[in-house]
Amino acid sequence: MPRADVDVSNRPDDAPGVRDVEYWLGVYKSMDDIPDRYRLKSFESRFREEDTWAEYLATRDDLAESTKKNSWYPCGDRFKKYMREEIGRHHVLPHPDDIEAYLAHIKDGGYSIKVTERSTNTVYYQHLSPLKTFFNWLVHHVDYPHVYNPVLLAAHAGGVTREVWYWQTDYKPDYEDRE
């Protein structure tokens, strides 16, 4: 069932639904579609000393402090560490392949001394979802050069990111279908 605020009356029958990652992509469907001047790697010097993740979380008054403390701050810390140490770039400048590699690393128990593999539930709710909303926030704020969400592009491309995306949409039934 479509959201009440989304007009789908003129969409063809084979158009992606709101649960499909393709529905949310926007103009750019892959990195090949994005002009070089808009690719995030072009903005390296702008973000060198900036903790954009902390700036973002400061705007999230809708999240309980316990949620921030137990999920969102650790996600940001892990992602920033991964981008800095494994990729060598600022955390706001990932390629979709970096998102895929990070989520695969997390799924395989990366940055944990207690688990060897994380559940899909944990990967989605504690990693993919915070990153997706973070990059969505960047795309919708004029202070940032983001014109695409690398998490959505990674989910569109396949791999662990796509599997986790579709696990969540299959797992979460429409409200009226819940038991």
GROMACS .gro file of C-alpha atoms in nm:
model
  179
    1MET     CA    1   0.000   0.000   0.000
    2PRO     CA    2   0.151   0.337  -0.098
    3ARG     CA    3   0.211   0.613   0.153
    4ALA     CA    4  -0.068   0.868   0.177
    5ASP     CA    5   0.165   1.153   0.076
    6VAL     CA    6   0.291   0.977  -0.240
    7ASP     CA    7   0.085   1.011  -0.557
    8VAL     CA    8   0.123   0.693  -0.760
    9SER     CA    9  -0.177   0.737  -0.989
   10ASN     CA   10   0.034   0.809  -1.297
   11ARG     CA   11   0.302   0.546  -1.231
   12PRO     CA   12   0.323   0.250  -1.466
   13ASP     CA   13   0.241  -0.091  -1.318
   14ASP     CA   14   0.603  -0.205  -1.342
   15ALA     CA   15   0.740   0.099  -1.155
   16PRO     CA   16   0.923   0.021  -0.831
   17GLY     CA   17   0.719   0.039  -0.513
   18VAL     CA   18   0.809   0.239  -0.203
   19ARG     CA   19   0.983  -0.064  -0.052
   20ASP     CA   20   1.214  -0.098  -0.353
   21VAL     CA   21   1.547   0.080  -0.331
   22GLU     CA   22   1.502   0.194  -0.692
   23TYR     CA   23   1.203   0.404  -0.582
   24TRP     CA   24   1.427   0.617  -0.360
   25LEU     CA   25   1.732   0.658  -0.585
   26GLY     CA   26   1.640   0.976  -0.766
   27VAL     CA   27   1.811   1.081  -1.088
   28TYR     CA   28   2.132   0.883  -1.041
   29LYS     CA   29   2.091   0.505  -1.056
   30SER     CA   30   2.462   0.414  -1.052
   31MET     CA   31   2.803   0.578  -1.014
   32ASP     CA   32   2.834   0.577  -1.394
   33ASP     CA   33   2.537   0.818  -1.409
   34ILE     CA   34   2.700   1.073  -1.178
   35PRO     CA   35   2.912   1.346  -1.340
   36ASP     CA   36   3.267   1.364  -1.200
   37ARG     CA   37   3.207   1.709  -1.051
   38TYR     CA   38   2.935   1.567  -0.821
   39ARG     CA   39   3.119   1.256  -0.704
   40LEU     CA   40   3.195   1.273  -0.334
   41LYS     CA   41   3.568   1.206  -0.377
   42SER     CA   42   3.588   1.555  -0.534
   43PHE     CA   43   3.525   1.722  -0.198
   44GLU     CA   44   3.807   1.573   0.012
   45SER     CA   45   3.966   1.900   0.123
   46ARG     CA   46   3.638   2.048   0.242
   47PHE     CA   47   3.577   1.797   0.522
   48ARG     CA   48   3.923   1.723   0.663
   49GLU     CA   49   3.864   1.823   1.027
   50GLU     CA   50   3.485   1.818   1.036
   51ASP     CA   51   3.286   1.566   1.244
   52THR     CA   52   2.978   1.569   1.027
   53TRP     CA   53   2.830   1.264   1.201
   54ALA     CA   54   2.821   1.452   1.534
   55GLU     CA   55   2.669   1.757   1.363
   56TYR     CA   56   2.399   1.534   1.216
   57LEU     CA   57   2.318   1.363   1.546
   58ALA     CA   58   2.285   1.703   1.715
   59THR     CA   59   1.988   1.766   1.482
   60ARG     CA   60   1.815   1.437   1.572
   61ASP     CA   61   1.594   1.546   1.861
   62ASP     CA   62   1.350   1.271   1.759
   63LEU     CA   63   1.592   0.998   1.874
   64ALA     CA   64   1.601   0.896   2.238
   65GLU     CA   65   1.936   0.956   2.405
   66SER     CA   66   1.962   0.583   2.479
   67THR     CA   67   1.917   0.508   2.107
   68LYS     CA   68   2.187   0.757   2.017
   69LYS     CA   69   2.420   0.624   2.286
   70ASN     CA   70   2.367   0.253   2.218
   71SER     CA   71   2.323   0.248   1.839
   72TRP     CA   72   2.387   0.570   1.649
   73TYR     CA   73   2.707   0.692   1.815
   74PRO     CA   74   2.871   0.347   1.794
   75CYS     CA   75   2.765   0.318   1.428
   76GLY     CA   76   2.917   0.656   1.352
   77ASP     CA   77   3.236   0.576   1.542
   78ARG     CA   78   3.277   0.245   1.360
   79PHE     CA   79   3.200   0.394   1.020
   80LYS     CA   80   3.436   0.688   1.073
   81LYS     CA   81   3.711   0.446   1.182
   82TYR     CA   82   3.648   0.223   0.881
   83MET     CA   83   3.654   0.513   0.635
   84ARG     CA   84   3.966   0.664   0.795
   85GLU     CA   85   4.170   0.345   0.843
   86GLU     CA   86   4.054   0.116   0.562
   87ILE     CA   87   3.957   0.361   0.289
   88GLY     CA   88   4.162   0.670   0.374
   89ARG     CA   89   3.881   0.920   0.322
   90HIS     CA   90   3.648   1.129   0.535
   91HIS     CA   91   3.329   0.954   0.647
   92VAL     CA   92   3.101   1.176   0.436
   93LEU     CA   93   3.280   1.079   0.114
   94PRO     CA   94   3.226   0.706   0.060
   95HIS     CA   95   3.185   0.532  -0.271
   96PRO     CA   96   2.893   0.283  -0.276
   97ASP     CA   97   3.155   0.005  -0.280
   98ASP     CA   98   3.287   0.141   0.052
   99ILE     CA   99   2.938   0.115   0.203
  100GLU     CA  100   2.909  -0.242   0.077
  101ALA     CA  101   3.251  -0.337   0.215
  102TYR     CA  102   3.174  -0.173   0.550
  103LEU     CA  103   2.840  -0.352   0.591
  104ALA     CA  104   2.998  -0.684   0.490
  105HIS     CA  105   3.272  -0.619   0.749
  106ILE     CA  106   3.009  -0.543   1.014
  107LYS     CA  107   2.800  -0.849   0.919
  108ASP     CA  108   3.111  -1.065   0.959
  109GLY     CA  109   3.157  -0.936   1.316
  110GLY     CA  110   3.395  -0.650   1.242
  111TYR     CA  111   3.479  -0.420   1.539
  112SER     CA  112   3.334  -0.667   1.789
  113ILE     CA  113   3.514  -0.875   2.046
  114LYS     CA  114   3.198  -1.070   2.130
  115VAL     CA  115   3.045  -1.186   1.801
  116THR     CA  116   3.179  -1.351   1.489
  117GLU     CA  117   2.875  -1.263   1.281
  118ARG     CA  118   2.598  -1.010   1.331
  119SER     CA  119   2.233  -1.076   1.255
  120THR     CA  120   2.067  -0.909   0.959
  121ASN     CA  121   1.844  -0.730   1.210
  122THR     CA  122   2.148  -0.577   1.381
  123VAL     CA  123   2.314  -0.483   1.053
  124TYR     CA  124   1.999  -0.309   0.934
  125TYR     CA  125   1.887  -0.128   1.248
  126GLN     CA  126   2.226  -0.040   1.395
  127HIS     CA  127   2.425   0.027   1.077
  128LEU     CA  128   2.244   0.049   0.742
  129SER     CA  129   1.948   0.252   0.869
  130PRO     CA  130   2.157   0.516   1.052
  131LEU     CA  131   2.390   0.550   0.753
  132LYS     CA  132   2.100   0.572   0.509
  133THR     CA  133   1.932   0.850   0.706
  134PHE     CA  134   2.264   1.029   0.759
  135PHE     CA  135   2.335   1.044   0.387
  136ASN     CA  136   1.973   1.134   0.316
  137TRP     CA  137   2.016   1.427   0.555
  138LEU     CA  138   2.333   1.535   0.371
  139VAL     CA  139   2.155   1.518   0.034
  140HIS     CA  140   1.878   1.744   0.163
  141HIS     CA  141   2.097   2.013   0.320
  142VAL     CA  142   2.243   2.284   0.100
  143ASP     CA  143   2.551   2.311   0.323
  144TYR     CA  144   2.673   1.981   0.181
  145PRO     CA  145   2.765   1.892  -0.178
  146HIS     CA  146   2.582   1.557  -0.174
  147VAL     CA  147   2.349   1.497  -0.468
  148TYR     CA  148   2.318   1.120  -0.417
  149ASN     CA  149   2.298   0.876  -0.129
  150PRO     CA  150   2.582   0.618  -0.150
  151VAL     CA  151   2.388   0.375   0.072
  152LEU     CA  152   2.101   0.364  -0.177
  153LEU     CA  153   2.344   0.317  -0.467
  154ALA     CA  154   2.512   0.032  -0.277
  155ALA     CA  155   2.175  -0.134  -0.211
  156HIS     CA  156   2.081  -0.095  -0.576
  157ALA     CA  157   2.410  -0.254  -0.687
  158GLY     CA  158   2.367  -0.573  -0.485
  159GLY     CA  159   2.560  -0.764  -0.222
  160VAL     CA  160   2.508  -0.751   0.154
  161THR     CA  161   2.361  -0.401   0.138
  162ARG     CA  162   2.086  -0.511  -0.100
  163GLU     CA  163   2.019  -0.829   0.099
  164VAL     CA  164   1.983  -0.632   0.422
  165TRP     CA  165   1.765  -0.368   0.253
  166TYR     CA  166   1.522  -0.628   0.120
  167TRP     CA  167   1.527  -0.830   0.441
  168GLN     CA  168   1.396  -0.521   0.615
  169THR     CA  169   1.123  -0.452   0.359
  170ASP     CA  170   1.012  -0.817   0.356
  171TYR     CA  171   1.030  -0.840   0.735
  172LYS     CA  172   0.828  -0.527   0.802
  173PRO     CA  173   0.469  -0.582   0.685
  174ASP     CA  174   0.229  -0.301   0.614
  175TYR     CA  175   0.055  -0.184   0.928
  176GLU     CA  176  -0.279  -0.340   0.839
  177ASP     CA  177  -0.109  -0.676   0.769
  178ARG     CA  178   0.058  -0.703   1.110
  179GLU     CA  179  -0.067  -0.963   1.353
   0.00000   0.00000   0.00000
